[in-house]
């Protein structure tokens, strides 16, 4: 996991001025501010703990709980590393945030959107008030100069609303017309433009009706819809790490036996560098001195340390777990394997077809229809009664304005996604919610996705004559003093105090002394030289305890499944979805897990490329695939799937590629997504049905001159309100108690 | 009713002030993080002070 890899890197690297230049800026008064991202923040309590811990150390930090972004301010003269170490000791993983330019762009876009929303809102309210006065005047009588005053100020206030807040709609409409694929924005822009333009003309003429209230109201409603949609798109934190961010910024270069610290940019292929235990390899290379274990989970997804010795290859982004090694660099930056994964990902994303929503499909036909009808109406009335042409065409355009259509979808999505966010699923891509309805195959990664990271002792089988708990205690005592990745699994067991002199034997296991006798824990051949495997045959992962000659016990290791995985997979199968596992792990382990979960289709020993091929094979057979994964090696696969989910502990690269992120430990929220996807489709269909029905009735009324523009405007706003309220039903927790019992919510019918 | 010729422009002035104030707050970054402040309300105790020199 990327954040785990970086967390073990020495923080002192980040004290160097060269490195700090990229993420620290100096403030006044001798203070400096570092831009960070902190992984592992789940709630406000986490933020509070971090913010409270720092003042004692002389720093101050401001954390955004939603995104994990933080600004750490501290006296520039002092080192940064103790503060970062303090954050780490609380259980979080801070890292420098380098993407300041991108973040600034996104922030400006968001601010602009909010600015437009406010101008539209305030302007609309003001214009409505003037309109009330004008309406009252129309019924009760009003003097001409006051009427003209009201018209003029309405125009004055409506102009920035239409031209500034409404600009995105006009821009989109123009773009759509130019591309000859009219979407929702064309009739919207037409209606706003017609209402506004017509009213301006009448204001300048000094006579007749004005419809600035309608124009500003459309703009406001539509801007709200857009803002809601954008907010749900931006919800998932865009604090991604690219492959580049996963390698350290400093390295120790060896020249003629002398070590010098250099930055990443200064490294060249062919350089020899020293990589200490706990550090991340900055480039692909060959070991030319030393042996160690390497955590390659970044690339293969499996966190068991792999033994590497002289002339073995190591990869950039992987972590050196055990001993210092000297490597000769063979590939840096974009040429590294990790970067290749990024390229695979980009290519996969280009090939993925966009999911076209029903509303968009209706839009084109609708637009053509509306324009033709309006043109026909104009033509006919110019013969019948030319004085009424303008007003009737306006009424026609206004009444058919697809405000309901344009609002129905964003508001439905916003409500559904809001509810999902409350339940721990963050969607980055709203369209994916509807795509879920068509999914018929779900592919799970294994390690880290179906299982949580970390091994567990599932059983201890002692040889004849040995006591089980004694064996466990001995093994626990040996593991307690080692950095073996499996030490974790033995942590909770009592240790045998007679064990001494624990030492690590590379590639084989641990050796120690028990009351003077040599004991060994590790591979079968290491623990007992006799070929008789003793207590049963090993399946899956096992380690053995022995004295070097005879076997004393076998420990079986199991992976821990995420909570509720059985139930979730069973429910998926019940709903008719095909489930498959695609894993980089050893096929025997994968088969074992698949068997215990009753999954018939599974694949082991997969690389990112073969996983990708699997997904594309499914899709070429016409299946719609959802993928759930966690590691960087899953990123291209997630990009190619029709719908993709990343689990909470996923690397940032993965989280940023996936359509949605599951924040909790359980996989059950996936079922909730299925329910809500159906509910959303239902509500969108209802809204579309209503909008079309309303148009069918209202259009003839407007075209035959029976509907005044003000009535058309009221009808349209009522229609919009109705669709909005209907869509908001999706966000309601229909039965919270029921949900807690069954894990399902009742989606409004 | 001629007083409207004074009152309405006055109300426009107020509107302009409101919009200006909002944009000032927007530029100052007050709307950038809308989620954290709601949680901060639940904090008890003092806010963090200036770091020591």
mmCIF file of N, CA and C in Angstrom, chain A residues 29 31 44 47-48 51-52 55 58 60 62-66 75 78 107 111 114-115 118-119 122 126 130 145-146 149-150 153 156-157 164 231, chain B residues 1-2 4-5 8 11-12 15 18-19 22-23 26-29 31-36 39-40 42-45 47-53:
data_model
loop_
_atom_site.group_PDB
_atom_site.id
_atom_site.type_symbol
_atom_site.label_atom_id
_atom_site.label_comp_id
_atom_site.label_asym_id
_atom_site.label_seq_id
_atom_site.Cartn_x
_atom_site.Cartn_y
_atom_site.Cartn_z
ATOM 1 N N UNK A 29 7.329 36.144 9.363
ATOM 2 C CA UNK A 29 7.712 35.866 10.749
ATOM 3 C C UNK A 29 8.505 34.593 10.942
ATOM 4 N N UNK A 31 8.102 31.709 9.833
ATOM 5 C CA UNK A 31 7.357 30.447 9.808
ATOM 6 C C UNK A 31 7.316 29.920 8.372
ATOM 7 N N UNK A 44 -13.976 13.449 12.234
ATOM 8 C CA UNK A 44 -13.539 14.663 12.908
ATOM 9 C C UNK A 44 -12.626 14.357 14.090
ATOM 10 N N UNK A 47 -9.101 14.309 13.026
ATOM 11 C CA UNK A 47 -8.587 15.652 12.791
ATOM 12 C C UNK A 47 -8.221 16.303 14.112
ATOM 13 N N UNK A 48 -9.088 16.143 15.078
ATOM 14 C CA UNK A 48 -8.861 16.763 16.378
ATOM 15 C C UNK A 48 -7.593 16.244 17.031
ATOM 16 N N UNK A 51 -4.623 17.766 15.229
ATOM 17 C CA UNK A 51 -4.476 19.196 15.476
ATOM 18 C C UNK A 51 -4.038 19.470 16.893
ATOM 19 N N UNK A 52 -4.419 18.608 17.817
ATOM 20 C CA UNK A 52 -4.039 18.817 19.206
ATOM 21 C C UNK A 52 -2.624 18.394 19.493
ATOM 22 N N UNK A 55 0.739 21.417 18.642
ATOM 23 C CA UNK A 55 1.218 22.637 19.309
ATOM 24 C C UNK A 55 2.307 22.367 20.342
ATOM 25 N N UNK A 58 5.492 22.634 18.792
ATOM 26 C CA UNK A 58 5.824 23.891 18.142
ATOM 27 C C UNK A 58 5.230 24.067 16.764
ATOM 28 N N UNK A 60 1.628 24.013 14.086
ATOM 29 C CA UNK A 60 0.180 24.192 14.052
ATOM 30 C C UNK A 60 -0.293 23.630 12.736
ATOM 31 N N UNK A 62 -3.701 22.664 10.098
ATOM 32 C CA UNK A 62 -5.110 22.795 9.756
ATOM 33 C C UNK A 62 -5.440 21.672 8.792
ATOM 34 N N UNK A 63 -6.402 20.856 9.163
ATOM 35 C CA UNK A 63 -6.709 19.687 8.349
ATOM 36 C C UNK A 63 -8.116 19.776 7.782
ATOM 37 N N UNK A 64 -8.242 19.441 6.522
ATOM 38 C CA UNK A 64 -9.560 19.336 5.917
ATOM 39 C C UNK A 64 -9.995 17.885 6.041
ATOM 40 N N UNK A 65 -10.974 17.641 6.896
ATOM 41 C CA UNK A 65 -11.330 16.258 7.191
ATOM 42 C C UNK A 65 -11.880 15.522 5.978
ATOM 43 N N UNK A 66 -12.480 16.272 5.071
ATOM 44 C CA UNK A 66 -13.094 15.592 3.932
ATOM 45 C C UNK A 66 -12.062 15.091 2.934
ATOM 46 N N UNK A 75 8.019 26.771 12.799
ATOM 47 C CA UNK A 75 9.148 27.690 12.657
ATOM 48 C C UNK A 75 10.140 27.118 11.665
ATOM 49 N N UNK A 78 13.380 25.221 12.565
ATOM 50 C CA UNK A 78 13.370 23.881 13.152
ATOM 51 C C UNK A 78 13.074 22.823 12.093
ATOM 52 N N UNK A 107 -9.824 24.361 -7.382
ATOM 53 C CA UNK A 107 -10.414 25.270 -6.394
ATOM 54 C C UNK A 107 -11.022 26.483 -7.072
ATOM 55 N N UNK A 111 -14.873 27.753 -6.977
ATOM 56 C CA UNK A 111 -15.240 29.094 -6.514
ATOM 57 C C UNK A 111 -16.093 29.809 -7.546
ATOM 58 N N UNK A 114 -19.597 28.574 -7.423
ATOM 59 C CA UNK A 114 -20.310 29.104 -6.270
ATOM 60 C C UNK A 114 -20.682 30.563 -6.491
ATOM 61 N N UNK A 115 -19.762 31.295 -7.101
ATOM 62 C CA UNK A 115 -20.026 32.701 -7.394
ATOM 63 C C UNK A 115 -21.223 32.851 -8.304
ATOM 64 N N UNK A 118 -24.456 32.233 -6.469
ATOM 65 C CA UNK A 118 -24.899 33.323 -5.635
ATOM 66 C C UNK A 118 -25.462 34.480 -6.435
ATOM 67 N N UNK A 119 -24.793 34.820 -7.514
ATOM 68 C CA UNK A 119 -25.300 35.919 -8.344
ATOM 69 C C UNK A 119 -26.692 35.561 -8.849
ATOM 70 N N UNK A 122 -29.264 35.717 -5.686
ATOM 71 C CA UNK A 122 -29.612 37.064 -5.244
ATOM 72 C C UNK A 122 -30.349 37.832 -6.325
ATOM 73 N N UNK A 126 -34.285 39.379 -6.181
ATOM 74 C CA UNK A 126 -34.563 40.797 -6.409
ATOM 75 C C UNK A 126 -35.530 40.989 -7.566
ATOM 76 N N UNK A 130 -39.460 42.680 -7.885
ATOM 77 C CA UNK A 130 -39.910 43.698 -8.832
ATOM 78 C C UNK A 130 -41.078 43.166 -9.648
ATOM 79 N N UNK A 145 -44.517 55.758 -15.430
ATOM 80 C CA UNK A 145 -43.097 55.963 -15.114
ATOM 81 C C UNK A 145 -42.599 54.971 -14.049
ATOM 82 N N UNK A 146 -43.464 54.625 -13.109
ATOM 83 C CA UNK A 146 -43.055 53.623 -12.116
ATOM 84 C C UNK A 146 -42.868 52.278 -12.795
ATOM 85 N N UNK A 149 -39.667 52.267 -14.418
ATOM 86 C CA UNK A 149 -38.593 52.145 -13.434
ATOM 87 C C UNK A 149 -38.397 50.677 -13.064
ATOM 88 N N UNK A 150 -39.505 50.028 -12.798
ATOM 89 C CA UNK A 150 -39.415 48.629 -12.398
ATOM 90 C C UNK A 150 -38.851 47.763 -13.529
ATOM 91 N N UNK A 153 -34.986 48.442 -13.691
ATOM 92 C CA UNK A 153 -34.129 47.824 -12.675
ATOM 93 C C UNK A 153 -34.156 46.303 -12.811
ATOM 94 N N UNK A 156 -31.617 45.626 -15.269
ATOM 95 C CA UNK A 156 -30.302 45.861 -14.708
ATOM 96 C C UNK A 156 -29.828 44.676 -13.870
ATOM 97 N N UNK A 157 -30.722 44.149 -13.057
ATOM 98 C CA UNK A 157 -30.330 43.043 -12.180
ATOM 99 C C UNK A 157 -30.290 41.726 -12.945
ATOM 100 N N UNK A 164 -23.659 36.248 -16.690
ATOM 101 C CA UNK A 164 -22.576 35.670 -15.917
ATOM 102 C C UNK A 164 -22.964 34.272 -15.412
ATOM 103 N N UNK A 231 -20.782 19.090 -7.406
ATOM 104 C CA UNK A 231 -20.361 18.764 -6.063
ATOM 105 C C UNK A 231 -20.282 17.256 -5.880
ATOM 106 N N UNK B 1 -45.920 58.043 -4.449
ATOM 107 C CA UNK B 1 -45.184 56.851 -4.905
ATOM 108 C C UNK B 1 -43.828 57.215 -5.496
ATOM 109 N N UNK B 2 -43.609 58.509 -5.602
ATOM 110 C CA UNK B 2 -42.340 58.909 -6.216
ATOM 111 C C UNK B 2 -41.141 58.535 -5.361
ATOM 112 N N UNK B 4 -40.369 55.806 -4.563
ATOM 113 C CA UNK B 4 -39.761 54.597 -5.126
ATOM 114 C C UNK B 4 -38.514 54.924 -5.941
ATOM 115 N N UNK B 5 -38.506 56.100 -6.532
ATOM 116 C CA UNK B 5 -37.338 56.453 -7.338
ATOM 117 C C UNK B 5 -36.082 56.575 -6.499
ATOM 118 N N UNK B 8 -35.786 52.356 -4.645
ATOM 119 C CA UNK B 8 -35.337 51.218 -5.462
ATOM 120 C C UNK B 8 -33.856 51.293 -5.774
ATOM 121 N N UNK B 11 -32.062 50.110 -2.784
ATOM 122 C CA UNK B 11 -32.051 48.653 -2.599
ATOM 123 C C UNK B 11 -31.030 48.006 -3.528
ATOM 124 N N UNK B 12 -30.862 48.593 -4.691
ATOM 125 C CA UNK B 12 -29.841 48.077 -5.615
ATOM 126 C C UNK B 12 -28.458 48.211 -5.005
ATOM 127 N N UNK B 15 -27.940 45.560 -2.606
ATOM 128 C CA UNK B 15 -27.701 44.307 -3.312
ATOM 129 C C UNK B 15 -26.250 44.226 -3.761
ATOM 130 N N UNK B 18 -24.065 43.424 -0.915
ATOM 131 C CA UNK B 18 -24.144 42.011 -0.540
ATOM 132 C C UNK B 18 -23.297 41.156 -1.482
ATOM 133 N N UNK B 19 -23.432 41.410 -2.776
ATOM 134 C CA UNK B 19 -22.677 40.618 -3.738
ATOM 135 C C UNK B 19 -21.177 40.828 -3.546
ATOM 136 N N UNK B 22 -19.958 38.959 -0.562
ATOM 137 C CA UNK B 22 -19.873 37.531 -0.838
ATOM 138 C C UNK B 22 -18.631 37.193 -1.637
ATOM 139 N N UNK B 23 -18.358 37.982 -2.681
ATOM 140 C CA UNK B 23 -17.179 37.685 -3.481
ATOM 141 C C UNK B 23 -15.895 37.880 -2.697
ATOM 142 N N UNK B 26 -15.560 34.769 -0.781
ATOM 143 C CA UNK B 26 -15.218 33.680 -1.690
ATOM 144 C C UNK B 26 -13.736 33.704 -2.022
ATOM 145 N N UNK B 27 -13.233 34.885 -2.370
ATOM 146 C CA UNK B 27 -11.818 35.011 -2.732
ATOM 147 C C UNK B 27 -10.930 34.716 -1.549
ATOM 148 N N UNK B 28 -11.447 35.017 -0.341
ATOM 149 C CA UNK B 28 -10.646 34.765 0.848
ATOM 150 C C UNK B 28 -10.630 33.295 1.246
ATOM 151 N N UNK B 29 -11.267 32.471 0.467
ATOM 152 C CA UNK B 29 -11.209 31.040 0.727
ATOM 153 C C UNK B 29 -12.149 30.558 1.805
ATOM 154 N N UNK B 31 -15.164 29.674 1.549
ATOM 155 C CA UNK B 31 -16.094 28.639 1.125
ATOM 156 C C UNK B 31 -15.377 27.392 0.625
ATOM 157 N N UNK B 32 -14.058 27.337 0.768
ATOM 158 C CA UNK B 32 -13.318 26.216 0.202
ATOM 159 C C UNK B 32 -13.583 24.910 0.922
ATOM 160 N N UNK B 33 -13.721 24.990 2.230
ATOM 161 C CA UNK B 33 -13.922 23.778 2.998
ATOM 162 C C UNK B 33 -15.223 23.908 3.758
ATOM 163 N N UNK B 34 -16.288 23.306 3.228
ATOM 164 C CA UNK B 34 -17.590 23.459 3.866
ATOM 165 C C UNK B 34 -17.894 22.325 4.838
ATOM 166 N N UNK B 35 -17.030 21.306 4.863
ATOM 167 C CA UNK B 35 -17.348 20.140 5.703
ATOM 168 C C UNK B 35 -16.723 20.211 7.082
ATOM 169 N N UNK B 36 -15.463 20.580 7.139
ATOM 170 C CA UNK B 36 -14.768 20.572 8.438
ATOM 171 C C UNK B 36 -15.382 21.486 9.487
ATOM 172 N N UNK B 39 -17.845 20.008 11.808
ATOM 173 C CA UNK B 39 -17.340 19.089 12.819
ATOM 174 C C UNK B 39 -16.578 19.805 13.915
ATOM 175 N N UNK B 40 -15.976 20.918 13.535
ATOM 176 C CA UNK B 40 -15.181 21.630 14.533
ATOM 177 C C UNK B 40 -16.044 22.159 15.668
ATOM 178 N N UNK B 42 -17.996 20.644 17.307
ATOM 179 C CA UNK B 42 -18.088 19.658 18.374
ATOM 180 C C UNK B 42 -16.868 19.634 19.268
ATOM 181 N N UNK B 43 -15.851 20.401 18.892
ATOM 182 C CA UNK B 43 -14.643 20.408 19.714
ATOM 183 C C UNK B 43 -14.884 21.121 21.025
ATOM 184 N N UNK B 44 -14.249 20.621 22.059
ATOM 185 C CA UNK B 44 -14.258 21.400 23.303
ATOM 186 C C UNK B 44 -12.824 21.827 23.549
ATOM 187 N N UNK B 45 -12.617 22.736 24.468
ATOM 188 C CA UNK B 45 -11.251 23.167 24.746
ATOM 189 C C UNK B 45 -10.830 24.309 23.847
ATOM 190 N N UNK B 47 -8.714 26.558 21.092
ATOM 191 C CA UNK B 47 -8.177 26.391 19.749
ATOM 192 C C UNK B 47 -6.667 26.449 19.852
ATOM 193 N N UNK B 48 -5.997 25.948 18.858
ATOM 194 C CA UNK B 48 -4.525 25.963 18.897
ATOM 195 C C UNK B 48 -4.018 27.395 18.803
ATOM 196 N N UNK B 49 -2.951 27.653 19.506
ATOM 197 C CA UNK B 49 -2.383 29.013 19.480
ATOM 198 C C UNK B 49 -1.233 29.089 18.504
ATOM 199 N N UNK B 50 -0.630 30.241 18.442
ATOM 200 C CA UNK B 50 0.539 30.427 17.568
ATOM 201 C C UNK B 50 1.664 29.496 18.007
ATOM 202 N N UNK B 51 2.398 28.940 17.083
ATOM 203 C CA UNK B 51 3.509 28.071 17.471
ATOM 204 C C UNK B 51 4.621 28.860 18.176
ATOM 205 N N UNK B 52 5.324 28.167 19.072
ATOM 206 C CA UNK B 52 6.413 28.838 19.798
ATOM 207 C C UNK B 52 7.559 29.136 18.860
ATOM 208 N N UNK B 53 8.297 30.146 19.179
ATOM 209 C CA UNK B 53 9.486 30.455 18.330
ATOM 210 C C UNK B 53 10.665 29.624 18.800
#
